[in-house]
Coordinates of C-alpha atoms in Angstrom, one line a residue:
X1 CA 13.7 -21.5 10.3
X2 CA 12.0 -24.8 10.8
X3 CA 8.8 -25.5 8.9
X4 CA 6.2 -28.1 9.9
X5 CA 5.1 -30.7 7.4
X6 CA 1.6 -29.0 7.4
X7 CA 2.9 -25.6 6.6
X8 CA 5.3 -26.8 4.0
X9 CA 2.6 -29.0 2.2
X10 CA 0.2 -26.1 2.1
X11 CA 2.9 -23.8 0.8
X12 CA 3.7 -26.3 -1.9
X13 CA 0.1 -26.6 -2.9
X14 CA -0.1 -22.8 -3.1
X15 CA 3.0 -22.7 -5.2
X16 CA 1.5 -25.1 -7.8
X17 CA -1.1 -22.4 -8.6
X18 CA -4.0 -24.9 -8.8
X19 CA -2.0 -27.9 -10.2
X20 CA -2.4 -31.0 -8.0
X21 CA 0.5 -32.2 -5.9
X22 CA 1.3 -35.9 -5.6
X23 CA 2.2 -37.6 -2.3
X24 CA 5.6 -38.5 -4.0
X25 CA 6.3 -34.8 -4.7
X26 CA 5.3 -33.8 -1.2
X27 CA 7.5 -36.4 0.3
X28 CA 10.6 -35.4 -1.8
X29 CA 10.0 -31.8 -1.1
X30 CA 9.6 -32.3 2.7
X31 CA 12.8 -34.4 2.7
X32 CA 14.8 -31.3 1.8
X33 CA 13.7 -29.9 5.2
X34 CA 14.5 -33.1 7.1
X35 CA 10.8 -34.2 7.4
X36 CA 10.3 -37.9 7.2
X37 CA 8.0 -39.7 4.8
X38 CA 5.7 -41.2 7.4
X39 CA 5.2 -37.7 8.9
X40 CA 4.2 -36.4 5.4
X41 CA 1.7 -39.2 4.9
X42 CA 0.1 -38.6 8.3
X43 CA -0.2 -34.9 7.6
X44 CA -1.8 -35.5 4.2
X45 CA -4.4 -37.6 5.8
X46 CA -5.1 -35.0 8.5
X47 CA -5.3 -32.2 6.0
X48 CA -7.8 -34.2 4.0
X49 CA -9.8 -35.0 7.2
X50 CA -9.9 -31.3 8.1
X51 CA -11.3 -30.5 4.6
X52 CA -8.2 -28.4 3.6
X53 CA -7.2 -30.7 0.8
X54 CA -8.9 -33.3 -1.4
X55 CA -7.7 -36.2 -3.5
X56 CA -8.1 -35.7 -7.3
X57 CA -6.6 -39.2 -7.9
X58 CA -4.9 -41.9 -5.9
X59 CA -2.2 -40.1 -3.9
X60 CA -2.7 -36.8 -5.7
X61 CA -4.1 -33.7 -3.8
X62 CA -5.2 -30.2 -4.3
X63 CA -6.5 -27.4 -2.0
X64 CA -10.2 -27.3 -1.2
X65 CA -12.7 -25.5 1.0
X66 CA -11.5 -22.5 3.1
X67 CA -7.9 -23.3 2.3
X68 CA -8.6 -22.9 -1.5
X69 CA -10.3 -19.6 -1.0
X70 CA -7.5 -18.3 1.2
X71 CA -4.9 -19.6 -1.4
X72 CA -6.8 -17.8 -4.1
X73 CA -6.5 -14.6 -2.1
X74 CA -2.8 -15.1 -1.4
X75 CA -2.1 -15.8 -5.0
X76 CA -3.3 -12.3 -5.9
X77 CA 0.1 -10.9 -4.6
X78 CA 1.2 -10.9 -8.2
X79 CA -1.4 -8.4 -9.1
X80 CA -1.6 -6.5 -5.8
X81 CA -0.3 -3.3 -7.3
X82 CA -3.3 -3.1 -9.6
X83 CA -5.6 -2.6 -6.6
X84 CA -4.6 0.9 -5.4
X85 CA -6.4 3.9 -7.0
X86 CA -6.0 7.6 -6.5
X87 CA -6.7 8.7 -2.9
X88 CA -8.9 11.6 -2.2
X89 CA -8.3 11.7 1.5
X90 CA -11.2 9.6 2.7
X91 CA -11.1 6.4 4.9
X92 CA -12.6 3.0 4.6
X93 CA -14.0 2.0 8.0
X94 CA -15.1 -1.3 9.6
X95 CA -17.2 -1.2 12.7
X96 CA -16.8 -4.5 14.5
X97 CA -17.9 -3.4 18.0
X98 CA -21.2 -5.4 18.1
X99 CA -19.6 -8.6 16.9
X100 CA -19.0 -11.5 19.2
X101 CA -15.6 -11.9 20.8
X102 CA -15.9 -15.3 22.5
X103 CA -15.4 -17.4 19.4
X104 CA -11.6 -17.7 18.9
X105 CA -11.8 -19.1 15.4
X106 CA -14.2 -16.3 14.3
X107 CA -12.0 -13.7 16.0
X108 CA -8.9 -15.1 14.2
X109 CA -10.7 -15.1 10.8
X110 CA -11.9 -11.5 11.4
X111 CA -8.5 -10.3 12.4
X112 CA -6.8 -12.0 9.4
X113 CA -9.3 -10.3 7.0
X114 CA -8.7 -6.9 8.5
X115 CA -4.9 -7.4 8.5
X116 CA -4.8 -8.6 4.9
X117 CA -6.6 -5.5 3.7
X118 CA -4.4 -3.2 5.8
X119 CA -7.0 -2.0 8.4
X120 CA -5.7 -0.7 11.7
X121 CA -7.8 -0.1 14.9
X122 CA -8.3 3.5 15.7
X123 CA -10.8 3.1 18.6
X124 CA -12.1 -0.2 20.1
X125 CA -14.1 -1.9 17.4
X126 CA -13.4 0.9 14.8
X127 CA -10.9 -0.1 12.1
X128 CA -9.9 2.0 9.1
X129 CA -7.5 2.4 6.2
X130 CA -7.1 4.9 3.3
X131 CA -10.0 4.6 0.8
X132 CA -7.6 3.9 -2.1
X133 CA -8.2 0.2 -2.9
X134 CA -10.7 -1.8 -5.1
X135 CA -13.6 -0.1 -7.0
X136 CA -15.5 1.1 -4.0
X137 CA -16.8 0.1 -0.6
X138 CA -19.0 -2.7 -1.9
X139 CA -15.9 -4.5 -3.4
X140 CA -14.0 -4.0 -0.1
X141 CA -16.9 -5.3 1.9
X142 CA -17.1 -8.4 -0.4
X143 CA -13.4 -9.2 0.0
X144 CA -13.5 -8.8 3.7
X145 CA -16.4 -11.2 4.1
X146 CA -14.7 -13.7 1.8
X147 CA -11.6 -13.5 4.0
X148 CA -13.6 -14.1 7.2
X149 CA -15.2 -10.9 8.4
X150 CA -18.8 -11.3 9.5
X151 CA -21.4 -10.1 6.9
X152 CA -23.1 -8.1 9.7
X153 CA -20.1 -5.9 10.3
X154 CA -20.5 -2.2 9.2
X155 CA -18.3 -1.3 6.3
X156 CA -18.4 2.3 5.1
X157 CA -16.5 5.4 4.0
X158 CA -15.8 8.3 6.4
X159 CA -14.0 11.6 6.5
X160 CA -13.6 14.8 8.6
X161 CA -12.4 13.1 11.8
X162 CA -11.7 15.5 14.7
X163 CA -8.2 16.9 15.0
X164 CA -7.2 14.5 17.8
X165 CA -8.2 11.5 15.8
X166 CA -6.5 12.8 12.7
X167 CA -3.2 12.8 14.6
X168 CA -3.8 9.3 15.8
X169 CA -4.7 8.1 12.4
X170 CA -1.4 9.4 11.0
X171 CA 0.4 7.1 13.5
X172 CA -1.5 3.9 12.6
X173 CA 1.0 3.0 9.9
X174 CA 4.7 3.3 9.9
X175 CA 5.6 4.5 6.4
X176 CA 9.3 4.8 7.1
X177 CA 9.4 1.2 8.3
X178 CA 7.6 0.0 5.2
X179 CA 10.0 1.9 2.9
X180 CA 13.0 0.4 4.8
X181 CA 11.5 -3.1 4.5
X182 CA 11.0 -2.7 0.7
X183 CA 14.6 -1.7 0.2
X184 CA 16.0 -4.4 2.6
X185 CA 14.1 -7.3 1.2
X186 CA 14.8 -6.2 -2.3
X187 CA 18.5 -6.2 -1.7
X188 CA 18.4 -9.6 0.0
X189 CA 16.4 -11.2 -2.9
X190 CA 18.7 -9.6 -5.6
X191 CA 21.7 -10.9 -3.7
X192 CA 20.3 -14.4 -3.5
X193 CA 19.5 -14.5 -7.2
X194 CA 23.0 -13.5 -8.1
X195 CA 24.5 -16.4 -6.1
X196 CA 21.8 -19.0 -6.6
X197 CA 23.5 -20.6 -9.6
X198 CA 26.5 -21.5 -7.4
X199 CA 24.4 -23.3 -4.8
X200 CA 23.6 -27.0 -4.8
X201 CA 20.1 -27.4 -6.3
X202 CA 18.6 -28.8 -3.0
X203 CA 20.2 -26.0 -1.0
X204 CA 18.9 -23.4 -3.5
X205 CA 15.4 -24.9 -3.4
X206 CA 15.3 -24.9 0.4
X207 CA 16.6 -21.3 0.6
X208 CA 14.3 -20.0 -2.1
X209 CA 11.2 -21.3 -0.4
X210 CA 12.1 -19.9 3.0
X211 CA 13.0 -16.4 1.6
X212 CA 10.2 -16.5 -0.9
X213 CA 7.4 -17.2 1.6
X214 CA 8.6 -14.2 3.8
X215 CA 8.7 -11.9 0.8
X216 CA 5.3 -12.9 -0.5
X217 CA 3.8 -12.6 2.9
X218 CA 5.1 -9.0 3.0
X219 CA 3.1 -8.3 -0.2
X220 CA 0.0 -10.2 0.9
X221 CA -0.2 -8.1 4.2
X222 CA 1.1 -4.9 2.7
X223 CA -1.5 -2.1 3.4
X224 CA -1.0 -0.6 -0.1
X225 CA -0.8 2.9 1.3
X226 CA -0.9 5.8 -1.1
X227 CA 1.8 8.4 -1.5
X228 CA 3.0 10.3 0.5
X229 CA 2.3 7.8 3.3
X230 CA 4.8 5.5 1.6
X231 CA 7.3 5.5 -1.3
X232 CA 5.1 3.8 -4.0
X233 CA 8.1 3.6 -6.4
X234 CA 10.1 1.6 -3.8
X235 CA 7.1 -0.7 -3.3
X236 CA 6.8 -1.2 -7.0
X237 CA 10.5 -2.1 -7.3
X238 CA 10.2 -4.5 -4.4
X239 CA 7.2 -6.3 -6.0
X240 CA 8.9 -6.6 -9.3
X241 CA 12.0 -8.2 -7.6
X242 CA 9.7 -10.7 -5.8
X243 CA 8.1 -11.6 -9.2
X244 CA 11.6 -12.3 -10.6
X245 CA 12.6 -14.2 -7.5
X246 CA 9.4 -16.3 -7.7
X247 CA 10.2 -17.3 -11.3
X248 CA 13.7 -18.3 -10.3
X249 CA 12.5 -20.3 -7.3
X250 CA 9.8 -22.1 -9.3
X251 CA 12.5 -23.1 -11.9
X252 CA 14.8 -24.4 -9.2
X253 CA 12.0 -26.5 -7.5
X254 CA 11.2 -28.1 -10.8
X255 CA 14.9 -28.8 -11.4
X256 CA 14.9 -30.9 -8.2
X257 CA 11.7 -32.5 -9.4
X258 CA 9.7 -31.6 -6.3
X259 CA 6.9 -29.8 -8.1
X260 CA 4.8 -30.9 -11.0
X261 CA 5.4 -29.3 -14.4
X262 CA 2.9 -26.7 -15.3
X263 CA 0.3 -27.7 -17.8

């Protein structure tokens, strides 16, 4: 898998968990993926001009603006399992029908917000998910708006759908596929950790980032469905494995001196 300099730099800034990243560290990190120094410097300037990063010192950068807010949300993958609560059978609903569809950037932000919180479209403009996350609809509404949903969208709780819609709702998520992905990714991560010590540090760093970003994305976009829609024990085991994998990957990247030491 080939990463662009932009994607890799943003991933590295996310991995530092708020710690600034120097141009030197970005250059040495990108070199592991065959990205040239001049390309890295150009991308740093572009990201700064786009308002996604800002300089904290000469040649030292951190996330800012919308990128910082999104990074904060992505970073919650470590505590994602604390979000679900007992499910009583109700549904969280977002009504996006009246919202504009001509603005591509707005549409993309709206879709990302809905995807990150596990909403699926039942009818045109009507999105829902089990009402088993956060501390209530107000908290869900606030998170959706923070992630890019328009504040004018209707967000509410519903129940007692007609029989036809109930059947369609049951097909919106593929619990078996989620269970299979938990098990498959867990096996792959555990296998990698067992052989990581035998790899050259640069190879281990490169592989850990590629596999890690895929595993973390799985958690970030996991719908956090309740039982019996998914195997919550399998999900927990997967998340615990990703935490261990992340710690191993962070240590490897610091070994090759591509990330700053944590303060």
